[in-house]
CSV table of C-alpha atoms and ligand atoms in Angstrom, one decimal:
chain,number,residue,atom,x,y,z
A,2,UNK,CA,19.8,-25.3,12.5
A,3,UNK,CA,19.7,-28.3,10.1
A,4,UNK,CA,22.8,-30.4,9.8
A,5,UNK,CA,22.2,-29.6,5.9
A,6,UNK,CA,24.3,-26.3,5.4
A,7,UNK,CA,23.3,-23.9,2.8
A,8,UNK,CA,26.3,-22.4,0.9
A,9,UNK,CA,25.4,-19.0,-0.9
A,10,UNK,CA,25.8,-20.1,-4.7
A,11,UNK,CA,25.8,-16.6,-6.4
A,12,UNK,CA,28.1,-14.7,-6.2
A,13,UNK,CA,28.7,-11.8,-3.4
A,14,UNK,CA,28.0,-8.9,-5.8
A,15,UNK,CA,25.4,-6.0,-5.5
A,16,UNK,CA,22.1,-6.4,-7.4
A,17,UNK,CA,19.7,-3.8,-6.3
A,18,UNK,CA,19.1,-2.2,-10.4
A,19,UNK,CA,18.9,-4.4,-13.3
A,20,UNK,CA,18.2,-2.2,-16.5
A,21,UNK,CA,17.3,-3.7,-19.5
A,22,UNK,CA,18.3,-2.5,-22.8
A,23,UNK,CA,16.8,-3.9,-25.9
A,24,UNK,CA,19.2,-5.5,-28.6
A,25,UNK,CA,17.6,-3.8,-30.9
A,26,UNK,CA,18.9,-0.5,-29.8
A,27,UNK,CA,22.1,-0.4,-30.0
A,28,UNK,CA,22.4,3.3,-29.1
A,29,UNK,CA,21.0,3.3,-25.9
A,30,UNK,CA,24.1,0.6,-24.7
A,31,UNK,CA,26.7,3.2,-23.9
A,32,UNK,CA,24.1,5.1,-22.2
A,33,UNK,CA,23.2,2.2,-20.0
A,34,UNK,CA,27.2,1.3,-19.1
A,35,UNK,CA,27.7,5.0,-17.9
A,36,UNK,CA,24.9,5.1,-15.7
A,37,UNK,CA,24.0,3.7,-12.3
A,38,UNK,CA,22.8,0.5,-12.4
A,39,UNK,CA,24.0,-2.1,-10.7
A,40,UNK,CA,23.5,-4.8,-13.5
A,41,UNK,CA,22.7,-4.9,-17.4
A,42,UNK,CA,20.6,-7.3,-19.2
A,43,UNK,CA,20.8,-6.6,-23.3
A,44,UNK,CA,18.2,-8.2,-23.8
A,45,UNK,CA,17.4,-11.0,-27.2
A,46,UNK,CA,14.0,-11.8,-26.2
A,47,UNK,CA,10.3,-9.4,-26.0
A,48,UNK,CA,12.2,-6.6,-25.9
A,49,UNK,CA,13.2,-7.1,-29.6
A,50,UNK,CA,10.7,-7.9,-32.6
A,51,UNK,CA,11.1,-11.3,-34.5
A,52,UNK,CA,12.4,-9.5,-37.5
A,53,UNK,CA,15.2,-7.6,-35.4
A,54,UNK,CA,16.6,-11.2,-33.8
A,55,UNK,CA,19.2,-11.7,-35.7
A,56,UNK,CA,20.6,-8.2,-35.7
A,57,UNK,CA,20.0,-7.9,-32.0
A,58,UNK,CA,22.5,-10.6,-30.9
A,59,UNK,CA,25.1,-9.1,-33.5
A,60,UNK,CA,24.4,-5.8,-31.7
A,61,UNK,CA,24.9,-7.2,-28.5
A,62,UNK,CA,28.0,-9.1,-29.4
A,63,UNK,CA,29.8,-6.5,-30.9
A,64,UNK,CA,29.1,-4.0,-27.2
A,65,UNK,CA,30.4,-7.0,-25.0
A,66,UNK,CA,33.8,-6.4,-27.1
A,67,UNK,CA,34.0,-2.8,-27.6
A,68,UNK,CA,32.1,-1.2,-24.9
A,69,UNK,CA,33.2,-0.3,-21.4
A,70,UNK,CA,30.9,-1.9,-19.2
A,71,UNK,CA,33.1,-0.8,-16.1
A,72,UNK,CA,32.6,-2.4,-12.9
A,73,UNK,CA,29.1,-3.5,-13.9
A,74,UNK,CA,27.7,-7.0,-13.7
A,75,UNK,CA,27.2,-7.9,-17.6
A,76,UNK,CA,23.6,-10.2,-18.5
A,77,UNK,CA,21.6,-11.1,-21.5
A,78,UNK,CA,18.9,-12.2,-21.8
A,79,UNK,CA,18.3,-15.5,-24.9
A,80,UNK,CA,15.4,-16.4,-26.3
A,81,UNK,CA,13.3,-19.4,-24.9
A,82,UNK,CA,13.9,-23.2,-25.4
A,83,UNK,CA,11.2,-23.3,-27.4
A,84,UNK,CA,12.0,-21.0,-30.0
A,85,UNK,CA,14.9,-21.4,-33.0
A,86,UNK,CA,16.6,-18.5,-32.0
A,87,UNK,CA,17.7,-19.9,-28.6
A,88,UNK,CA,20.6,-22.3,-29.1
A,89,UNK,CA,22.3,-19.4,-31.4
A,90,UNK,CA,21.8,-17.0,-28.7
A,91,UNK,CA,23.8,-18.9,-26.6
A,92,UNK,CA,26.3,-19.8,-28.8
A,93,UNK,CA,26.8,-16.8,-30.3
A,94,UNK,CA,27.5,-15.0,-26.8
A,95,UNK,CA,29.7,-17.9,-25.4
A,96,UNK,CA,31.9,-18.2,-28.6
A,97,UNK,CA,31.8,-15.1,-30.0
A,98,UNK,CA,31.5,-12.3,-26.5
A,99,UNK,CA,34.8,-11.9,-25.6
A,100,UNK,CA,35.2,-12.9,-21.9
A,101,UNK,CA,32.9,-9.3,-20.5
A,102,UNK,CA,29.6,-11.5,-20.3
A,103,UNK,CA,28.9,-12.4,-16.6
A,104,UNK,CA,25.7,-14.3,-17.0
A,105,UNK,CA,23.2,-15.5,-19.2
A,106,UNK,CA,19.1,-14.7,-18.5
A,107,UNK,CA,16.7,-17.9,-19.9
A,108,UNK,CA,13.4,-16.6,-19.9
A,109,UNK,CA,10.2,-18.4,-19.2
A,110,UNK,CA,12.2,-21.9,-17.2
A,111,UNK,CA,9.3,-24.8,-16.9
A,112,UNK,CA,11.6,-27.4,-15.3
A,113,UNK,CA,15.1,-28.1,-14.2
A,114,UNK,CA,16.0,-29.9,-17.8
A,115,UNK,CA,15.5,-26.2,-19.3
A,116,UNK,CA,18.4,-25.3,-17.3
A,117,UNK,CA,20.2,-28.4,-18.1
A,118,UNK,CA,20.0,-27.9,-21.5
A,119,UNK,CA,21.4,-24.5,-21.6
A,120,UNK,CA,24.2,-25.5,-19.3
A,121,UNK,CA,25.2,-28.2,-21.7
A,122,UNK,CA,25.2,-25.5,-24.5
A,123,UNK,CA,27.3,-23.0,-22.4
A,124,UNK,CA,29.8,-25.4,-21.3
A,125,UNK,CA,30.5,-27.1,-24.5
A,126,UNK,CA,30.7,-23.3,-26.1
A,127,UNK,CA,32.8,-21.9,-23.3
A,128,UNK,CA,35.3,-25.3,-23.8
A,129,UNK,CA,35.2,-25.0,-27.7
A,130,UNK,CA,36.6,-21.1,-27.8
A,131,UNK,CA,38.8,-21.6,-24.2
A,132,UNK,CA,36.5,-19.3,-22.1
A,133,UNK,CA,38.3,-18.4,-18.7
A,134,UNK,CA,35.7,-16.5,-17.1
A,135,UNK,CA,33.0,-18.9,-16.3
A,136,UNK,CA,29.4,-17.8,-17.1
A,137,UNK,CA,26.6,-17.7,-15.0
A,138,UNK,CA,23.1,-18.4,-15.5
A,139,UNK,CA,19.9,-16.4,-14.4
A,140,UNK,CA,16.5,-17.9,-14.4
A,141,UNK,CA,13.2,-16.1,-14.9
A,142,UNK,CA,10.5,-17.6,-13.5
A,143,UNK,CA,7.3,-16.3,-15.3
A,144,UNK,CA,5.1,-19.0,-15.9
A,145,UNK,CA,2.9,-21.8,-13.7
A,146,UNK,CA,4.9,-24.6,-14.6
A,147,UNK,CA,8.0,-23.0,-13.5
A,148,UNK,CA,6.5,-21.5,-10.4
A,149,UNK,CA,5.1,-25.2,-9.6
A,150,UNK,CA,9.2,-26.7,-9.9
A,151,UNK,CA,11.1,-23.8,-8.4
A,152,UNK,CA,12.4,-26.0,-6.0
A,153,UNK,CA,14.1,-28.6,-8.6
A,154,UNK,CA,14.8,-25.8,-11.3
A,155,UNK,CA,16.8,-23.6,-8.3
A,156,UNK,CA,19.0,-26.7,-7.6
A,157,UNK,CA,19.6,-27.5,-11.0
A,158,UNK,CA,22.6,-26.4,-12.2
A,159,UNK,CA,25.9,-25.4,-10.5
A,160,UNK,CA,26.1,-22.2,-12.7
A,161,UNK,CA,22.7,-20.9,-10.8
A,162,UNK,CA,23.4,-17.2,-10.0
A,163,UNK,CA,19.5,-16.0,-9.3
A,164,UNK,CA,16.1,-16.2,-9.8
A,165,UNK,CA,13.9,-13.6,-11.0
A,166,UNK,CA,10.1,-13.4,-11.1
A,167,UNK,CA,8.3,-11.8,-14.3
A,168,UNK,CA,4.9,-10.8,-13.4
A,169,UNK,CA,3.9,-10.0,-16.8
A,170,UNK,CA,3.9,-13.4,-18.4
A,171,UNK,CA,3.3,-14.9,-15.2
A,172,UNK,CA,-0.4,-13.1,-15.2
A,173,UNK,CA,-0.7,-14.3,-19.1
A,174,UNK,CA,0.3,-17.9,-17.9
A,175,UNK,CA,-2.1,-18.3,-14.8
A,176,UNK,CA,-5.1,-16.4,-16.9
A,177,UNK,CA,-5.2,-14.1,-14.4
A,178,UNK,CA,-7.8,-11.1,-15.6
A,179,UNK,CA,-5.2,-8.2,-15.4
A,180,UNK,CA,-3.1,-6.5,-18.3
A,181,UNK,CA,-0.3,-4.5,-15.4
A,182,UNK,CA,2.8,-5.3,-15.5
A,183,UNK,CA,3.7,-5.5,-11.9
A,184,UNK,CA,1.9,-3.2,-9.2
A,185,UNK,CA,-1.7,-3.1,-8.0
A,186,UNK,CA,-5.0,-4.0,-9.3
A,187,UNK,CA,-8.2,-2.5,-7.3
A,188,UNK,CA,-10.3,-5.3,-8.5
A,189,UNK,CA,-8.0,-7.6,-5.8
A,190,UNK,CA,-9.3,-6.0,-2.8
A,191,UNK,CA,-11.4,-7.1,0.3
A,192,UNK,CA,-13.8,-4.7,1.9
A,193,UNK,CA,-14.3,-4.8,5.7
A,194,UNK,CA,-17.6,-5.6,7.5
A,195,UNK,CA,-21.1,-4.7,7.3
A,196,UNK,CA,-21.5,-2.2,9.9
A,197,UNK,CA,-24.5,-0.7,10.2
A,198,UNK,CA,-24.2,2.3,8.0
A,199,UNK,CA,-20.8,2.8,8.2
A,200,UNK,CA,-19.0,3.3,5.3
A,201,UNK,CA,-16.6,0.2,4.5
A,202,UNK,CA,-13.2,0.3,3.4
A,203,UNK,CA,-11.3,-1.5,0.2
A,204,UNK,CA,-8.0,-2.8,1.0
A,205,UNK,CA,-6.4,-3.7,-1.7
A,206,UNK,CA,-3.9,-6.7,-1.8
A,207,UNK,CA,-0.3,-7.9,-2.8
A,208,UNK,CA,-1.1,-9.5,-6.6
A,209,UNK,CA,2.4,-10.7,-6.7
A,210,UNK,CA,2.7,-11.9,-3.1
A,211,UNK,CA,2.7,-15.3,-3.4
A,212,UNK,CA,5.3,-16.2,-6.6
A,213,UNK,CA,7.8,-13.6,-5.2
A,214,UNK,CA,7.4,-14.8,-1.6
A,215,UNK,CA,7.6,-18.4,-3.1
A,216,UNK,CA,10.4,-17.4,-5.1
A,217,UNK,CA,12.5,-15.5,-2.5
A,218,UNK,CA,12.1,-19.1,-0.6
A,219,UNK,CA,13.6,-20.9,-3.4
A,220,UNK,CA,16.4,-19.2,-3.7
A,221,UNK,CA,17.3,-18.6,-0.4
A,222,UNK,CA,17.6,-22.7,0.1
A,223,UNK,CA,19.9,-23.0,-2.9
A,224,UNK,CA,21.9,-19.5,-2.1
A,225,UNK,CA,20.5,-18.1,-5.1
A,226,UNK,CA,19.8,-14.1,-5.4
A,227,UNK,CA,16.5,-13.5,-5.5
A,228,UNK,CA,15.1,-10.6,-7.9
A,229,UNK,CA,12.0,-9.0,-8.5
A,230,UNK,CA,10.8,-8.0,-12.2
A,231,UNK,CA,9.6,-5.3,-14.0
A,232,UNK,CA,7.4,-2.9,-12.9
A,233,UNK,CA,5.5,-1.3,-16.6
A,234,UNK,CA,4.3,2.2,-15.6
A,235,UNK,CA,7.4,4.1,-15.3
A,236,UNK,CA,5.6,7.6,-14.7
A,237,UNK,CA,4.6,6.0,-11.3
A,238,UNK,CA,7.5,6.4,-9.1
A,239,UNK,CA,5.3,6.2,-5.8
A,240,UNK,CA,3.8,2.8,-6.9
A,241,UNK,CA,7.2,1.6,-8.0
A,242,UNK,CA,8.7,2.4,-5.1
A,243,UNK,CA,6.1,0.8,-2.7
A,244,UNK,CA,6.1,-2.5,-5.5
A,245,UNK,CA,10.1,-2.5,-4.5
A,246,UNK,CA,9.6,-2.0,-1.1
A,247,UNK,CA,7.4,-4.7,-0.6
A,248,UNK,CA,9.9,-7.2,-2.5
A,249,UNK,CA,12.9,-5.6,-0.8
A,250,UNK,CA,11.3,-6.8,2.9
A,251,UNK,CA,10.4,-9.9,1.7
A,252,UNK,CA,14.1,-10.6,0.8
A,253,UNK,CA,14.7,-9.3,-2.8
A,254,UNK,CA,18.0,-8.0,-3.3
A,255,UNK,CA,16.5,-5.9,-6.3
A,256,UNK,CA,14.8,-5.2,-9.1
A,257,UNK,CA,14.3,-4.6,-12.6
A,258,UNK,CA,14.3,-1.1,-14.4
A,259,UNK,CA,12.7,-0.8,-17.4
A,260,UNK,CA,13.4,3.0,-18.2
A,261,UNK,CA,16.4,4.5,-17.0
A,262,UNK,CA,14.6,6.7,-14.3
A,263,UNK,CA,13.8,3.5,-12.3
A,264,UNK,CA,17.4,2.6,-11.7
A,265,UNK,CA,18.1,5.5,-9.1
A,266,UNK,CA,14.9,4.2,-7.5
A,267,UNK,CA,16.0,1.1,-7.0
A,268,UNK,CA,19.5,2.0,-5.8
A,269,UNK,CA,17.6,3.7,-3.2
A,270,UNK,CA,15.3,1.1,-2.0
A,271,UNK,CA,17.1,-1.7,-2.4
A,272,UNK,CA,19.7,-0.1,0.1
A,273,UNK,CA,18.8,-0.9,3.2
A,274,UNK,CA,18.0,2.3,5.2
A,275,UNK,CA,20.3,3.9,7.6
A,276,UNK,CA,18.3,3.7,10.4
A,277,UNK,CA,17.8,0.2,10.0
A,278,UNK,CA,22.1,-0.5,9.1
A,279,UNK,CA,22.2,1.5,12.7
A,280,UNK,CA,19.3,-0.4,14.3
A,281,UNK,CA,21.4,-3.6,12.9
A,282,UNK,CA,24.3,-2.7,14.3
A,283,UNK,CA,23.0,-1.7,17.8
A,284,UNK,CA,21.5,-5.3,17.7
A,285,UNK,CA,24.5,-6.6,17.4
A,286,UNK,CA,26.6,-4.5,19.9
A,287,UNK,CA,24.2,-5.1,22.7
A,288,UNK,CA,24.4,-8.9,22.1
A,289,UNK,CA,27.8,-9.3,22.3
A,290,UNK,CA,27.6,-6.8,25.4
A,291,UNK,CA,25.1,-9.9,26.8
A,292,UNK,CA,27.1,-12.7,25.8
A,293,UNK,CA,30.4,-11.5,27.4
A,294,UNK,CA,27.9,-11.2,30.5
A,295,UNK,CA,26.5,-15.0,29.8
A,296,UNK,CA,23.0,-13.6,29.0
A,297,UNK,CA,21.2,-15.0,26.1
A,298,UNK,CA,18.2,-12.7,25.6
A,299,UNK,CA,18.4,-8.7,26.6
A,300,UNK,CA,16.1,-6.0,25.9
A,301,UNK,CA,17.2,-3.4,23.6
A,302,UNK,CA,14.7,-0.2,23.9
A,303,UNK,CA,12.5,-1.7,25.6
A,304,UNK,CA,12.5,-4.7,22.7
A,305,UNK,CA,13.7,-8.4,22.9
A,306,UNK,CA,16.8,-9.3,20.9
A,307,UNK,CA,18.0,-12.9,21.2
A,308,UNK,CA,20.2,-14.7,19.0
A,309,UNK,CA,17.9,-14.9,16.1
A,310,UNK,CA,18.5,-11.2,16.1
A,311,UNK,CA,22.0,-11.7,15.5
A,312,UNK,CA,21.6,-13.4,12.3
A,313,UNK,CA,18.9,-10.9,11.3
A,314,UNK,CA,20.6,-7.5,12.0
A,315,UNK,CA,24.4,-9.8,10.0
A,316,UNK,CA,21.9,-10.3,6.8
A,317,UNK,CA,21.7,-6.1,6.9
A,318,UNK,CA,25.0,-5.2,7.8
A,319,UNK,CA,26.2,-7.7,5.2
A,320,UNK,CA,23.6,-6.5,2.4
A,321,UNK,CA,25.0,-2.9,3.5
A,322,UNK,CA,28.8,-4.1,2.8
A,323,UNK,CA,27.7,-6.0,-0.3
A,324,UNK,CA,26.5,-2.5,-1.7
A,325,UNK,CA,29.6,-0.5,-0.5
A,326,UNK,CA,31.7,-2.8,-1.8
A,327,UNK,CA,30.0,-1.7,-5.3
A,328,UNK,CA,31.2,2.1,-4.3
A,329,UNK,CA,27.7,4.0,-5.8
B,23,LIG,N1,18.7,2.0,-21.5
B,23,LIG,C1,19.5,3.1,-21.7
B,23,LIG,N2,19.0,4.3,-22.0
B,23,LIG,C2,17.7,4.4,-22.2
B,23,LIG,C3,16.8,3.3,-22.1
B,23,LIG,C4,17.4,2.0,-21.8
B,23,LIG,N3,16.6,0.9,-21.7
B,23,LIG,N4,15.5,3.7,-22.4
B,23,LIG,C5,15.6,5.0,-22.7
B,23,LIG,N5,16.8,5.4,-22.6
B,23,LIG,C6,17.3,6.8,-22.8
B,23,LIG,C7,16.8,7.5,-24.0
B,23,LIG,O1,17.6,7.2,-25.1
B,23,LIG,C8,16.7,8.9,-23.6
B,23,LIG,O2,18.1,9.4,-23.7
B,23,LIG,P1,18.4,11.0,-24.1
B,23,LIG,O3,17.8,11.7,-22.9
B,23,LIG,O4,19.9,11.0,-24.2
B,23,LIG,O5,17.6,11.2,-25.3
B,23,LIG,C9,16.3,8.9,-22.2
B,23,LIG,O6,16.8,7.6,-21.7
B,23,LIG,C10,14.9,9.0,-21.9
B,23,LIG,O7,14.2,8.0,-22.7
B,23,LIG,P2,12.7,8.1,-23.1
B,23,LIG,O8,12.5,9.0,-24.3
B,23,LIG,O9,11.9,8.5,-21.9
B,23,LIG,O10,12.4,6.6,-23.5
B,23,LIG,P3,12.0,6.0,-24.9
B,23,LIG,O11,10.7,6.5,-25.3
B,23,LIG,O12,13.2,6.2,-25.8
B,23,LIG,O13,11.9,4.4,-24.5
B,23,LIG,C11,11.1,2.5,-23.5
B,23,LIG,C12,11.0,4.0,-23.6
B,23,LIG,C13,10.3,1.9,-22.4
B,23,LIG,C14,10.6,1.9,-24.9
B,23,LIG,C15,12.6,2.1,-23.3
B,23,LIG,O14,13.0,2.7,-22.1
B,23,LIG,C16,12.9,0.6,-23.3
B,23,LIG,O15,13.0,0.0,-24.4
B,23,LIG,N6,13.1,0.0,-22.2
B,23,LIG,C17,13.5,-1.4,-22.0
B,23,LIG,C18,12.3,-2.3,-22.3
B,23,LIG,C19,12.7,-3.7,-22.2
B,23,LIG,O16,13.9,-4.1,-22.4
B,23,LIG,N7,11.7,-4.6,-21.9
B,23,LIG,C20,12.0,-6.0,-21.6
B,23,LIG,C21,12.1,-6.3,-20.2
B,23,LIG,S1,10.5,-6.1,-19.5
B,24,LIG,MG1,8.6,-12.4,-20.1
């Protein structure tokens, strides 16, 4: 290990279903704080037409001091630094939200003075009105320019909770030729060899592999939670789930639900799987079995474990208490 220690930053809270509900809608907010996900976002920005702005953020307001949000983590998401509706987001919400809100969402981050900027604005809000709780900021990374400064935007400000990656504006940002919002695209395949006349096979590949594996990185060097996005087609549940699957093993602690029937499946996957909580804590039995005999490395099954196996099978066991300290 490096002599640098990393300290996790967010705090210890399960994340595996963020649904967003538009501002806009104000009657779908009590639907959202009954059901299952793990996290909220009401959301200020795409979700909600210029027009509807300023009539969103009153909406939203008014739910963080009359609705029961229960034991769910509490986001919204403002508009972007560079539009005129951002700065009153943010004060609005700060001065006017009651003490519910957990964290704030900025949307399209470029560099770390974007998160600067909005820290200033939440702390001098949260100091004006005498806020106790102290608010917490999420960062979407959606664009080049953020995905080129992760690394300076994830240690930029103290009230860093988690970094979430957008693929949708991300595509739009890079040029990239597709119109999905998350999931596959069969034109990003390779085909195997010529073999004589064999018939050759497509495999498709991981669009969204880099950013999210680049992001998950970020995040876990400044003890940020890492998050993937949205994923558009909600009648796909197969493709969802193998989308969330994919960010799950690289490290995502969850995802993003865009209609209600995607929070259930990503309870599901981001929990990790029994057999592997059991596999985990095998690992972990066995290990201190070979340490009380002064043995460093052991076979398991017929497998190696060694102590890098220790600190991979306590990142499941604590993912697994994380969630059932959440109690759903
Ligand atoms: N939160 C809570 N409840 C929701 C919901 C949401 N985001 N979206 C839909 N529902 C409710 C509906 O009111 C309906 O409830 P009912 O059975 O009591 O009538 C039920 O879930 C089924 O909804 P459905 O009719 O399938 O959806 P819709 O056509 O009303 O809306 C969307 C579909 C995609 C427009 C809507 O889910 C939505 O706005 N999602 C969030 C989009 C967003 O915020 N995008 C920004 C981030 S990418
Ligand atoms: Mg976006």
């Amino acid at each position: 290990m490096s002599f640098k220690t990393i300290e996790r930053q967010a705090p210890v809270r399960a994340y595996r279903s963020k649904l967003f509900v538009p501002g806009s809608r104000p009657e779908l907010f009590a639907k959202a704080a009954a059901g299952a996900a793990d996290v909220l976002c009401l959301d200020i920005e795409d979700a909600v037409a210029p027009s509807d702005k300023d009539k969103a953020r009153e909406n939203i307001v008014a739910a963080l001091n009359d609705i029961d949000f229960g034991g769910k983590t509490v986001t919204a998401r403002i508009n972007g630094l560079d539009t005129h509706w951002c700065y009153r987001d943010v004060i609005a919400l700060v001065e006017r939200g009651g003490e519910r809100l957990d964290a704030i969402l900025i949307p399209k981050v470029g560099c770390a003075a974007d998160v600067y900027a909005i820290d200033v604005l939440v702390t001098q809000a949260s100091q004006a009105v005498g806020r106790k709780k102290r608010i917490g900021l999420e960062v979407l990374i959606e664009t080049v320019l953020g995905l080129e400064n992760i690394h300076e935007i994830a240690g930029a400000s103290r009230r860093l909770e988690s970094l979430h990656f957008g693929s949708a504006d991300f595509a739009a940002s890079q040029r990239m030729r597709t119109t999905n919002i998350g999931g596959a695209n069969a034109g990003y395949a390779v085909l195997t060899d010529k073999d004589g006349d064999t018939p050759r096979d497509s495999h498709w590949n991981d669009l969204w592999h880099y950013p999210i594996f680049r992001m998950v990185t970020a995040c876990r060097a400044h003890g940020l939670t890492p998050v993937d996005g949205p994923f558009g087609d909600y009648a796909d549940q197969d493709g969802f789930r193998a989308q969330a699957t994919r960010s799950a093993i690289l490290g995502c602690e969850g995802k993003w639900a865009i209609h209600p029937s995607q929070v259930a499946l990503c309870n599901e996957v981001f929990t990790p799987p029994q057999q592997e909580v059991a596999r985990a804590r095998a690992i972990l039995a066995a290990m201190k079995d070979a340490q009380a005999k002064g043995l460093g490395a052991v076979s398991l099954d017929g497998v190696l474990i060694d102590a890098a196996s220790i600190r991979q099978a306590e990142t499941i066991v604590a993912q697994m208490a994380l969630i059932e300290a959440r109690g759903s």
